[in-house]
Coordinates of C-alpha atoms in Angstrom, one line a residue:
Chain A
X1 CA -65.6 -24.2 185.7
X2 CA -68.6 -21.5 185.7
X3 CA -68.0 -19.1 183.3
X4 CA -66.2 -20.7 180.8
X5 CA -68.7 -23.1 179.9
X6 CA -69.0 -21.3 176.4
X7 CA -65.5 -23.1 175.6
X8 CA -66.6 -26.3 175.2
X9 CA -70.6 -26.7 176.1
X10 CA -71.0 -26.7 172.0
X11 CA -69.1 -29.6 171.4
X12 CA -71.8 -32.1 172.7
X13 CA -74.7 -29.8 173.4
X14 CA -75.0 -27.0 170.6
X15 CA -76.9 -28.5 168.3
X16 CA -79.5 -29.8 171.1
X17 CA -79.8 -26.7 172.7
X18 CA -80.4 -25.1 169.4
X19 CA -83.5 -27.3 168.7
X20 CA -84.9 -27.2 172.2
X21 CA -84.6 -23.2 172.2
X22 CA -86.5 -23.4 168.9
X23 CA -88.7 -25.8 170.4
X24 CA -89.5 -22.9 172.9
X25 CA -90.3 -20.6 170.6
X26 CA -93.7 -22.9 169.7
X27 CA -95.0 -23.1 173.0
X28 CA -98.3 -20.8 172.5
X29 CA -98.9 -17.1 173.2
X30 CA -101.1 -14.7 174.6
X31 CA -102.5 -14.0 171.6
X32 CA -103.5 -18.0 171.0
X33 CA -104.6 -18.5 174.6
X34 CA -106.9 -15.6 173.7
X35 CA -108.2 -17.2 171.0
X36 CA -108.7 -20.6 172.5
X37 CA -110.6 -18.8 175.7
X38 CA -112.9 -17.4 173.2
X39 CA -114.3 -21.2 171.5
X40 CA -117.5 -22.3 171.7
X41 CA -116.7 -25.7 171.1
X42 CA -114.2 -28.5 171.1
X43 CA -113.8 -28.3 167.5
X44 CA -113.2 -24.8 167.9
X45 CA -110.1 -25.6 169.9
X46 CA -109.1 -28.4 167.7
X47 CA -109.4 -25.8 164.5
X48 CA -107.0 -23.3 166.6
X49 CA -104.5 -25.4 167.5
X50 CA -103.7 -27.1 164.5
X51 CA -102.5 -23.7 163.3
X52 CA -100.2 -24.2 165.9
X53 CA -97.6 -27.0 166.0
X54 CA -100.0 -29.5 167.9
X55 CA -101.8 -29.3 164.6
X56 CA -100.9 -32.6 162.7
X57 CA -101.3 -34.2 166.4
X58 CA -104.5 -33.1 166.5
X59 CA -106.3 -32.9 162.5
X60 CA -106.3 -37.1 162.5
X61 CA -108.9 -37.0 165.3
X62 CA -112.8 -38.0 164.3
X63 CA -115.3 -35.1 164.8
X64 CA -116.8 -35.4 168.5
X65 CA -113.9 -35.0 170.1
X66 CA -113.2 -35.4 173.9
X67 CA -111.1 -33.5 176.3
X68 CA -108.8 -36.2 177.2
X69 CA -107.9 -36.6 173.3
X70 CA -107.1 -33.3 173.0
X71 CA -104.8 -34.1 175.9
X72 CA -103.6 -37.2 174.7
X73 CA -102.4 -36.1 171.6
X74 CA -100.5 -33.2 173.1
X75 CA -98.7 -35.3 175.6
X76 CA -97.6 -37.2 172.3
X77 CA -96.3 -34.3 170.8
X78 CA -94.2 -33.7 173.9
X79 CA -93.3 -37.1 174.1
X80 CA -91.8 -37.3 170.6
X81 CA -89.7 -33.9 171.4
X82 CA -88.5 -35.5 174.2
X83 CA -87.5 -39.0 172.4
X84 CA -86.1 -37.1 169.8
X85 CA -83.8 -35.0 171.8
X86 CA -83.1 -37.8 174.2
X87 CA -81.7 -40.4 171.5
X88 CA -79.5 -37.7 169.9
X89 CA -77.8 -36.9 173.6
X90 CA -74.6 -38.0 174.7
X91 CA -73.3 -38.6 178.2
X92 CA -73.7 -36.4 180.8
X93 CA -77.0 -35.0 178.9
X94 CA -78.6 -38.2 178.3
X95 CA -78.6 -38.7 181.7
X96 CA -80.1 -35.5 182.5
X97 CA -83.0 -35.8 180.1
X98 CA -83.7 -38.9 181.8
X99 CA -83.8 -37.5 185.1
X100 CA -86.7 -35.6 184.0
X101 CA -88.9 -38.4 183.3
X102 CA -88.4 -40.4 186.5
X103 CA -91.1 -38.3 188.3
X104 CA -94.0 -39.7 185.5
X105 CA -92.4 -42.9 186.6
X106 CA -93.1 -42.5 189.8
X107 CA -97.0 -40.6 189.3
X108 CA -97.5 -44.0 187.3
X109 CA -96.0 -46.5 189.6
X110 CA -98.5 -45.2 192.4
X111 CA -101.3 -44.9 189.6
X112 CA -101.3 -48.4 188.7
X113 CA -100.9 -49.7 192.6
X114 CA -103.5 -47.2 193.6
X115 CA -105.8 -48.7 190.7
X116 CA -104.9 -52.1 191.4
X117 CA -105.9 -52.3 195.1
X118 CA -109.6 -50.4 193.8
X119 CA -109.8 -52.9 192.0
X120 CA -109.6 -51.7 188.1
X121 CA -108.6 -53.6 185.6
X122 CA -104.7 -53.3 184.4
X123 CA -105.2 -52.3 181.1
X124 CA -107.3 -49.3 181.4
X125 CA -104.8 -48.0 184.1
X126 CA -101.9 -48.5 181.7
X127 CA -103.5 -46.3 179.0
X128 CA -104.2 -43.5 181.7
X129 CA -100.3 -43.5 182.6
X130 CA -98.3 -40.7 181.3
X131 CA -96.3 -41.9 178.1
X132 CA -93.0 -40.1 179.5
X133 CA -93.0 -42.5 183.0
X134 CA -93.2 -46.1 180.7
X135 CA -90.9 -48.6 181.6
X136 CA -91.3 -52.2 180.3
X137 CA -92.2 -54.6 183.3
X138 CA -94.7 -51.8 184.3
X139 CA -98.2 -54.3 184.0
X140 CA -96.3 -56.4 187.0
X141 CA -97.3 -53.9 188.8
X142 CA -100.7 -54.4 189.6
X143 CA -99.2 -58.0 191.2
X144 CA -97.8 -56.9 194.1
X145 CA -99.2 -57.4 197.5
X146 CA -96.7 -55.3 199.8
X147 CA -93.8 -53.1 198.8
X148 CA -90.9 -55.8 199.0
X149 CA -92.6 -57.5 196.7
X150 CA -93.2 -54.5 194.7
X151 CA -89.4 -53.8 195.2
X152 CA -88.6 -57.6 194.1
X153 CA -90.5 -58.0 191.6
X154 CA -90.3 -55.1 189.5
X155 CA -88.5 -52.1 190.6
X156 CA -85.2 -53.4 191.0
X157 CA -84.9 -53.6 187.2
X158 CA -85.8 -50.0 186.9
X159 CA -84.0 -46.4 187.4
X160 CA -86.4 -46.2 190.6
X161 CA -84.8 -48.9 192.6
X162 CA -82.0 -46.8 194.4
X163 CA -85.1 -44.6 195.4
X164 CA -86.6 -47.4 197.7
X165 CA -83.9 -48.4 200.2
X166 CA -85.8 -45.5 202.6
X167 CA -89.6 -46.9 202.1
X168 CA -89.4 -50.6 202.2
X169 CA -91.4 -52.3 204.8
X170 CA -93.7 -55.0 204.7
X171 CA -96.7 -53.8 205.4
X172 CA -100.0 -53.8 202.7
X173 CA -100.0 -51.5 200.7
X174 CA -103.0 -49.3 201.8
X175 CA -104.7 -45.2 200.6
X176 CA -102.3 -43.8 203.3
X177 CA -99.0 -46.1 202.8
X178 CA -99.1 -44.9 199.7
X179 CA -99.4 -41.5 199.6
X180 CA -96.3 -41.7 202.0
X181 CA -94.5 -43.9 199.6
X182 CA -95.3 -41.6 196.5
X183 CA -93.8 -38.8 198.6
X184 CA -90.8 -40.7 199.9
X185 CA -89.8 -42.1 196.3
X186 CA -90.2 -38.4 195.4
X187 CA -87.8 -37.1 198.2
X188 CA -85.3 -39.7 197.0
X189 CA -85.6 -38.5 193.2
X190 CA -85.5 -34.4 193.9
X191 CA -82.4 -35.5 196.6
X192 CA -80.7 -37.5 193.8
X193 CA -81.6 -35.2 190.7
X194 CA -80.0 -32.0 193.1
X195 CA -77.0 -34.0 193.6
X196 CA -76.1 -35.2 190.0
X197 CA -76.7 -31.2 189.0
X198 CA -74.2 -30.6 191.5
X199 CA -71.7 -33.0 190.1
X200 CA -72.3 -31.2 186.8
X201 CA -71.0 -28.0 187.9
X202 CA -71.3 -24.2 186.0
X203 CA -74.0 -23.0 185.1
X204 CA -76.5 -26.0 185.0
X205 CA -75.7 -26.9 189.1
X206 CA -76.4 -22.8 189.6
X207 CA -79.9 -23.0 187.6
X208 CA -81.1 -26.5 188.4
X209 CA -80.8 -25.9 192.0
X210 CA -82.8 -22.6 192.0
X211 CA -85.6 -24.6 190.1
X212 CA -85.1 -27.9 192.2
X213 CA -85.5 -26.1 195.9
X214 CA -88.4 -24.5 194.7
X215 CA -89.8 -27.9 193.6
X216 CA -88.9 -29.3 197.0
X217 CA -90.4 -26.6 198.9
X218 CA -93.3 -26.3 196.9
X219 CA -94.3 -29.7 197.5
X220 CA -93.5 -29.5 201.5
X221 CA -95.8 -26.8 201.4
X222 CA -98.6 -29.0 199.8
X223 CA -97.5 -32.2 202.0
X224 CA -97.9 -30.0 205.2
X225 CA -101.0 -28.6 203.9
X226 CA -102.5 -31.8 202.3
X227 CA -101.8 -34.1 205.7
X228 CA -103.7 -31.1 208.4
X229 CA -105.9 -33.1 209.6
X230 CA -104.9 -36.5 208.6
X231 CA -103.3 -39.4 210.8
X232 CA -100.1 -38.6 209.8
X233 CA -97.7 -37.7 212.3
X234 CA -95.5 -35.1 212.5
X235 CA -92.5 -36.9 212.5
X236 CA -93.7 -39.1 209.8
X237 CA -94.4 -35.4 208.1
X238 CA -90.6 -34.4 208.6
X239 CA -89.2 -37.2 206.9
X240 CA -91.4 -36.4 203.5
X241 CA -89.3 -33.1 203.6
X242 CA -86.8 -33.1 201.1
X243 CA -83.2 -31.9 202.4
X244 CA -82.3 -29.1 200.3
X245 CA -84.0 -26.0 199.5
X246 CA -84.8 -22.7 200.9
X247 CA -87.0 -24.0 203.5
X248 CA -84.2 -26.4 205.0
X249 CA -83.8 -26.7 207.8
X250 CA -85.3 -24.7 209.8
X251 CA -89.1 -24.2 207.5
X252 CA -88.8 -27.5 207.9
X253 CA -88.9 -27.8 211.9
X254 CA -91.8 -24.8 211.7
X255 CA -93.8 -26.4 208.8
X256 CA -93.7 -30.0 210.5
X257 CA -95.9 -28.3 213.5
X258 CA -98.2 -26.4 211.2
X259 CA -102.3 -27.4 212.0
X260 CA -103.7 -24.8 210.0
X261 CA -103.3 -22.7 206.8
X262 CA -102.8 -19.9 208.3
X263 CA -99.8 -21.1 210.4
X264 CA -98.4 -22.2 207.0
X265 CA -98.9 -18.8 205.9
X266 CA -96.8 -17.0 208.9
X267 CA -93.9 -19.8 208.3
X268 CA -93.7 -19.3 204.6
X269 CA -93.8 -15.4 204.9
X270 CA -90.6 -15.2 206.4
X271 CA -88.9 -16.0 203.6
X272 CA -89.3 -13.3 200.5
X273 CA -89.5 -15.4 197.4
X274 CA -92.6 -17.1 199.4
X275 CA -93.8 -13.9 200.6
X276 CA -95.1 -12.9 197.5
X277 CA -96.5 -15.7 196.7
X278 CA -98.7 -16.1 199.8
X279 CA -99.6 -11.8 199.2
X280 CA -102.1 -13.5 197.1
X281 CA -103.8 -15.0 198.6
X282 CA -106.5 -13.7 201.4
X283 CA -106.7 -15.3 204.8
X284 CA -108.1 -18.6 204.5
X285 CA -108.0 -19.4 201.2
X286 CA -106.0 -22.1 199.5
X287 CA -107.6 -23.2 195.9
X288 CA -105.5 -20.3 194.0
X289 CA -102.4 -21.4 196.5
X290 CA -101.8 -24.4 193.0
X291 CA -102.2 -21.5 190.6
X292 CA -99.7 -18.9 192.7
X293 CA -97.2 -21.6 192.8
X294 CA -97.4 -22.4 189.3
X295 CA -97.0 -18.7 188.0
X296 CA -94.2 -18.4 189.8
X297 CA -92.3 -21.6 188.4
X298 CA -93.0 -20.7 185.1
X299 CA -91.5 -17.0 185.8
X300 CA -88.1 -19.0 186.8
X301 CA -88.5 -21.6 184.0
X302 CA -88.6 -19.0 181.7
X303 CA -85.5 -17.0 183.3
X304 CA -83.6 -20.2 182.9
X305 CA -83.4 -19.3 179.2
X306 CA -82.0 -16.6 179.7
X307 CA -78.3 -17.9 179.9
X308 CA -76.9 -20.2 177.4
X309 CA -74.6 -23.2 177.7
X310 CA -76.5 -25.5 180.2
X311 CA -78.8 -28.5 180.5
X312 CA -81.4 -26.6 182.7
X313 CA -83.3 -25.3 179.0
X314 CA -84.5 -28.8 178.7
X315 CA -85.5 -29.2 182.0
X316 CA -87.5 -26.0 181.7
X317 CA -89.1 -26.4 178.9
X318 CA -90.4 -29.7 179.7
X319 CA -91.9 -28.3 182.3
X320 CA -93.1 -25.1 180.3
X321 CA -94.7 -28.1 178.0
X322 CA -96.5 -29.7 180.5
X323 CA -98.1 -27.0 182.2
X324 CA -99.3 -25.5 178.9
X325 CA -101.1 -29.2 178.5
X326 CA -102.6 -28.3 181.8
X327 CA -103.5 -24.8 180.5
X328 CA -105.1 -26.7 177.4
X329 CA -107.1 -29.2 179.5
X330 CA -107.9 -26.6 182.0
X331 CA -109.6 -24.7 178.9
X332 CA -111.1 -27.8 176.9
X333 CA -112.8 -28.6 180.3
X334 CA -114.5 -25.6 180.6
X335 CA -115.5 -25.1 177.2
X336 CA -116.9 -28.3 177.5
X337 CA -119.2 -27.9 180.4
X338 CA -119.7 -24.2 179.2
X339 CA -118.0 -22.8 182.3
X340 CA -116.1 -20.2 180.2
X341 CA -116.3 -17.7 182.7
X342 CA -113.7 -19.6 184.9
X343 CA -111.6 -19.9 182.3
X344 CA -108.9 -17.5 183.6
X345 CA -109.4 -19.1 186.6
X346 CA -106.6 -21.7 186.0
X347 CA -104.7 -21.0 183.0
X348 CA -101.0 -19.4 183.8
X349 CA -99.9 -17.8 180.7
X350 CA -96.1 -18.4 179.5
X351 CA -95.2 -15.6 178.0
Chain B
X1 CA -20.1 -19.0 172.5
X2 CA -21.0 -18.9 176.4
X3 CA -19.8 -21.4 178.4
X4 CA -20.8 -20.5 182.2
X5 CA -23.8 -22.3 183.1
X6 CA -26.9 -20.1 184.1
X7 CA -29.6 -20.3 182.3
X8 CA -29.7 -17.2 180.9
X9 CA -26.5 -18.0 179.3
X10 CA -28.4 -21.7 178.2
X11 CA -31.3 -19.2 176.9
X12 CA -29.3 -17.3 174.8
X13 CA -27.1 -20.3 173.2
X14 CA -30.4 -21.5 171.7
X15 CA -30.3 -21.1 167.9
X16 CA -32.4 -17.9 166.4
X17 CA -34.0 -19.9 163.9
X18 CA -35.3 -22.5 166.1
X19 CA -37.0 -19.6 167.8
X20 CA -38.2 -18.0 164.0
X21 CA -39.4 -22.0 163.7
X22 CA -41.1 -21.9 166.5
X23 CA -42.7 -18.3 166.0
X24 CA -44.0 -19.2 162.3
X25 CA -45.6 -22.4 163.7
X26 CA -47.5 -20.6 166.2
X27 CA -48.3 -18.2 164.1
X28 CA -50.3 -20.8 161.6
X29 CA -50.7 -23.3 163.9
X30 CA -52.6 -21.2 167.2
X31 CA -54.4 -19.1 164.1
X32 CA -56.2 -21.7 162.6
X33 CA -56.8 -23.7 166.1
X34 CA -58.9 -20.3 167.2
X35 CA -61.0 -20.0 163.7
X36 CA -62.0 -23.9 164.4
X37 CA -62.6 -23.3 167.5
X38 CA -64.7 -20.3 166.8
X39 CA -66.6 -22.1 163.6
X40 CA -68.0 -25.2 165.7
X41 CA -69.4 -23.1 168.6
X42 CA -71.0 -21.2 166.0
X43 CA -72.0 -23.6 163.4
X44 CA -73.8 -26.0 166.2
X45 CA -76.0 -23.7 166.9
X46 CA -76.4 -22.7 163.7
X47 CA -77.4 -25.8 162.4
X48 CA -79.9 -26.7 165.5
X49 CA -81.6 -23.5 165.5
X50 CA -81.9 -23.4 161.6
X51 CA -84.6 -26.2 162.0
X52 CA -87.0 -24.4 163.6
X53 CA -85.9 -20.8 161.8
X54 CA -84.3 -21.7 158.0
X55 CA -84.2 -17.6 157.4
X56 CA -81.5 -17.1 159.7
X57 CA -79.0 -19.5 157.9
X58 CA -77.8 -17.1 155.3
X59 CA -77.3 -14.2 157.1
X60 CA -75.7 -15.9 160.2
X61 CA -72.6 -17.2 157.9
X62 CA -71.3 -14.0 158.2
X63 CA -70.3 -15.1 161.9
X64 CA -68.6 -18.2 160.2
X65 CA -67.0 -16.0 157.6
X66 CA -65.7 -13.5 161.0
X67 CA -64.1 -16.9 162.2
X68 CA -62.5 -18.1 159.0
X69 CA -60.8 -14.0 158.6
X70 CA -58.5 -14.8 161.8
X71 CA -57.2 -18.2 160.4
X72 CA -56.3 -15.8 157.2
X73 CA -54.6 -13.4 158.9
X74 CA -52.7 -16.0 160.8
X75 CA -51.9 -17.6 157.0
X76 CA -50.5 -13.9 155.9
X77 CA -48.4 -13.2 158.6
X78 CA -46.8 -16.6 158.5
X79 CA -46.0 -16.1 155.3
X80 CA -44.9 -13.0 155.7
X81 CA -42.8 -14.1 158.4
X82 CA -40.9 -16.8 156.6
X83 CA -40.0 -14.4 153.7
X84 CA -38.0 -12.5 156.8
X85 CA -35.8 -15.4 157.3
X86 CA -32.4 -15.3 155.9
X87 CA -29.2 -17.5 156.4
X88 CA -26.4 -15.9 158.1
X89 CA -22.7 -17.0 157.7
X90 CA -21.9 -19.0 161.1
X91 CA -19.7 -16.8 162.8
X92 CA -22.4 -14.1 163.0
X93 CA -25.3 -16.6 164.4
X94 CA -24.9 -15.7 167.6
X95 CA -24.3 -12.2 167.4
X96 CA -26.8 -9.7 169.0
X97 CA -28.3 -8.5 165.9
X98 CA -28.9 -12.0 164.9
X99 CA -30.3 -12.8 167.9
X100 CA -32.6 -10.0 167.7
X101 CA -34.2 -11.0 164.3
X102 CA -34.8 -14.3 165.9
X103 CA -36.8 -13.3 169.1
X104 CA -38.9 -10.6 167.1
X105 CA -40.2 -13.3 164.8
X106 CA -40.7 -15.4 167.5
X107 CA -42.4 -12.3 169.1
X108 CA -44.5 -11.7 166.2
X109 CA -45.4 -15.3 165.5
X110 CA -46.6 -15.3 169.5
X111 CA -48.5 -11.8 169.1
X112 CA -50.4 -13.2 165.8
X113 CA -51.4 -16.4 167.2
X114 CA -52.5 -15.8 170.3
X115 CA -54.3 -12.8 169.7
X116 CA -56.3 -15.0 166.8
X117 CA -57.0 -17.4 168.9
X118 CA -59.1 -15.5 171.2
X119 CA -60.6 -13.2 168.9
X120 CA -61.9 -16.5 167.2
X121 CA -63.5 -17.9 170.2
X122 CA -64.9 -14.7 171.0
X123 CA -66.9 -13.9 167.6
X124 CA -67.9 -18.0 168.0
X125 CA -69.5 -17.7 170.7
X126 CA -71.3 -14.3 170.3
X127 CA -72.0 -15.8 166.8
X128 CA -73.7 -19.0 168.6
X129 CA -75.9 -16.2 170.5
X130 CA -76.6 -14.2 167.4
X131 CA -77.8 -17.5 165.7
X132 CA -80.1 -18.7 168.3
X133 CA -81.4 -14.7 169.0
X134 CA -82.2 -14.0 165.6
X135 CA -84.2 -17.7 165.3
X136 CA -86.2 -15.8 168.3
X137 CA -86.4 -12.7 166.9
X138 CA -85.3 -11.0 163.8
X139 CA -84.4 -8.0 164.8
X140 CA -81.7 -8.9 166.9
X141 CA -79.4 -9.9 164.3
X142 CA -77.9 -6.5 163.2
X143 CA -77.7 -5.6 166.5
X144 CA -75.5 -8.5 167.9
X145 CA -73.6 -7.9 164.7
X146 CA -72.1 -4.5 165.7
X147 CA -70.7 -6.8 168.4
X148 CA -69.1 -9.8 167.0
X149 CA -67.6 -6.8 164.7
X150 CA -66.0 -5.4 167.7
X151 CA -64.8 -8.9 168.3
X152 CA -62.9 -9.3 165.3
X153 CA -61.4 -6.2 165.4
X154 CA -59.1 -8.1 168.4
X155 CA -57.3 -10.3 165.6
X156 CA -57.0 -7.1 163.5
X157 CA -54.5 -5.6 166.5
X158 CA -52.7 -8.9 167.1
X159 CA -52.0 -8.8 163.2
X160 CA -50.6 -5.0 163.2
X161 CA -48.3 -5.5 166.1
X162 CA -47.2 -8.4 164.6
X163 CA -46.2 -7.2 161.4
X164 CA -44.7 -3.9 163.2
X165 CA -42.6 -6.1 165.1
X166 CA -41.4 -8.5 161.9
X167 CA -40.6 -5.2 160.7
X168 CA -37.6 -5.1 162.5
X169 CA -35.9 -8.6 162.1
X170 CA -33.1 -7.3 160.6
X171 CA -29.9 -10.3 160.4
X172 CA -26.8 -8.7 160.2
X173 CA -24.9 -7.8 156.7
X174 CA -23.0 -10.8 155.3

């Protein structure tokens, strides 16, 4: 019942919400993403962070270090938060936090069939998946010749299968088919993940479905914008649509005619939340549309701790964690190819 | 003795001490089941956000300490309840006066308990906040403490009505 959640949240979910809130309090500042913008070099960046608490990630790594170690090890310190919180959950939380991580699994199912039909070798596409999306049988993977047998072979064992009843077909699995499956297993997960927050009730169906219609209609706005041009059609563009959200249903019906940018723009600014976001933005222009859209998750993310007794703090600050990684990569790449002064170009500060 | 068969006639054929019982055990009982209450909303979080922030866990026992208070207060007035009890001779047991002394310690009993039980759930959770705020931010913490102060001044009520009202559970003279 929403309200009196305070009753009896504690009894399962106290002490976890206790340790991810003071996980939350070491995500980094201003005042450190000040100090990182101003290195010269990547052992600059390694001496500032381990004063943070990526530091005994980070103070193992030999001297010339590379971006994608930096990254690396922060993705393990998130991944260890994460495990830790997860094996201390009970039902329904344990559930939840694995909710989270089914979208890796899905960027890494695509990865390794994407890398598979370029022809790259299984290994090095394993070690570029993101630790979070693992599952066992992954390697099969690069096996598969068409989705059924992708379906048969290894997804069936996984959380992913219920996900697939809406993409199977048996044709090759080709650039285009899947893109569309990435986005269709994606539909499927938001759609699923909406309606087990729903089941939840209180507080955590009232916050997780703020933050899950803005996912879904942040990423119909990128599927609209992504396919201009493309071969796909537009009905084939309406079904990527997720079927919640602010957008639904009728964004949807304008968005799924849209052959421009700017007649993305006019649909999206009739709806306020958007409307700010696309104020941003100049006619024309769509490289700082990622950045716009990130700023303003991270403004909700961080509302959602604002109320306690709910699951949606974990949820928000994986997310917080993951787009401070991208903050930190954004800012080891420049300082690496001694672009500092795009910096700011990318990095969305959390607090 | 009544013998028509309403029920306020059944309600008032029920013996005064199984009322008193019944007041005494809610008293204790309702008490101490709103101080637990209020100590494991608090103390989870305690615990969880002591991890991160080990200088708030001295000062936030206090909260636990607000908690443990009402299952005292319930402990007094029980007892002071059960010194009110006195056996009457069995013609007078269903007198009026007798029956009065029975229904104001049920009364009491009722007022103590339940008014402890919420006032311990309230300081537990504001106590869970205060813990987790002051891990944030240390300034917070005397602040939220004027509040869970407020908070515990609710059991403080239930306990002075329910004395005032034991007061007056008079039996009648042998």
């Amino acid at each position: 019942m929403y309200g009196f959640e305070a009753l009896t949240f504690n009894i399962h979910g106290g002490f976890l919400e206790a340790i991810v809130r003071g996980h939350r309090s070491g995500l980094l500042s201003t005042a450190d993403y000040n100090n990182l913008c101003q290195c010269e070099t990547l052992d600059d960046i390694k001496m500032h962070l381990s004063a943070t608490e990526y530091g005994p990630y980070l103070q193992n790594e030999p001297s010339p270090l590379h971006t994608t170690t930096i990254v690396e090890k922060c993705t393990l310190k998130l991944v260890d938060d994460y495990k830790n919180m997860l094996c201390q959950a009970t039902e329904p939380l344990s559930t939840f936090l694995e909710y989270i991580t089914y979208g890796h699994m899905i960027d890494n199912v695509v990865l390794i069939v994407t890398g598979t039909l370029h022809e790259r070798d299984v290994q090095e596409l394993l070690e570029k998946c993101h630790p979070l999306g693992m599952f066992d049988s992954i390697a099969t993977l690069a096996v598969a010749q068409n989705m059924r047998e992708l379906y048969r072979l290894v997804l069936v064992d996984t959380p992913l299968a219920p996900y697939f009843s809406e993409c199977i077909t048996s044709e090759d699995l080709d650039d285009m088919n899947i893109e569309i499956m990435r986005n269709t297993l994606y539909k499927a997960y938001l759609e699923d993940f909406y309606r087990f927050c729903q089941k939840l009730g209180g507080a955590t169906a009232e916050i997780m479905s703020d933050l899950l219609a803005f996912e879904a209609d942040r990423r119909a706005v990128n599927i609209t914008i992504n396919s201009i041009g493309t071969e796909l059609t537009r009905d084939d563009r309406r079904k990527l649509y997720s079927n919640f959200g602010l957008l639904y249903p009728y964004g949807h019906e304008e968005l799924a005619v849209c052959e421009d940018i700017d007649q993305v723009r006019a649909v999206m600014e009739k709806y306020p939340p958007y409307q700010s976001i696309f104020a941003k933005l100049s006619y024309g222009e769509s490289q700082m549309l990622d950045k716009a859209f990130y700023e303003e998750e991270v403004k909700r993310l961080c509302l959602a701790f604002e109320q306690q007794f709910h699951y949606a703090v974990f949820f928000a600050y994986m997310r917080l964690r993951e787009q401070e990684i991208r903050n930190l990569m954004w800012i080891s790449e420049c300082v690496a190819q001694n672009q500092k002064s795009r910096v700011h170009d990318s990095v969305v500060f959390i607090f | 003795m009544a013998y028509s068969s309403s029920w306020s006639r059944a309600l008032v054929a029920i013996s005064p001490y199984t009322f008193s019982a019944i007041g005494i055990a809610v008293a204790i009982g309702v008490s101490v089941l709103g101080a637990a209450w209020g100590i494991y909303i608090t103390g989870s979080s305690l615990i969880g956000a002591a991890i991160k922030a080990p200088r708030i866990t001295s000062k936030n026992l206090i909260s636990v300490i607000f908690c443990e208070a009402v299952a005292i207060y319930g402990v007094i007035v029980a007892i002071i309840l059960q010194t009110k009890l006195e056996s009457v001779p069995t013609k007078s047991i269903y007198e009026p006066e007798s029956l009065r002394a029975g229904y104001a310690i049920f009364a009491s009993g009722l007022i103590v308990g339940f008014a402890n039980l919420v006032c311990g759930l309230c300081v537990g959770i504001i106590g869970s906040s205060c813990a987790l705020s002051d891990a944030q931010n240390s300034s917070l913490f005397v602040k939220i403490l004027v509040i869970e102060i407020f908070g515990s001044a609710l059991g403080l009520f239930g306990v002075i009505v329910g004395i005032i009202m034991s007061a007056q559970a008079t039996w009648p003279a042998k």
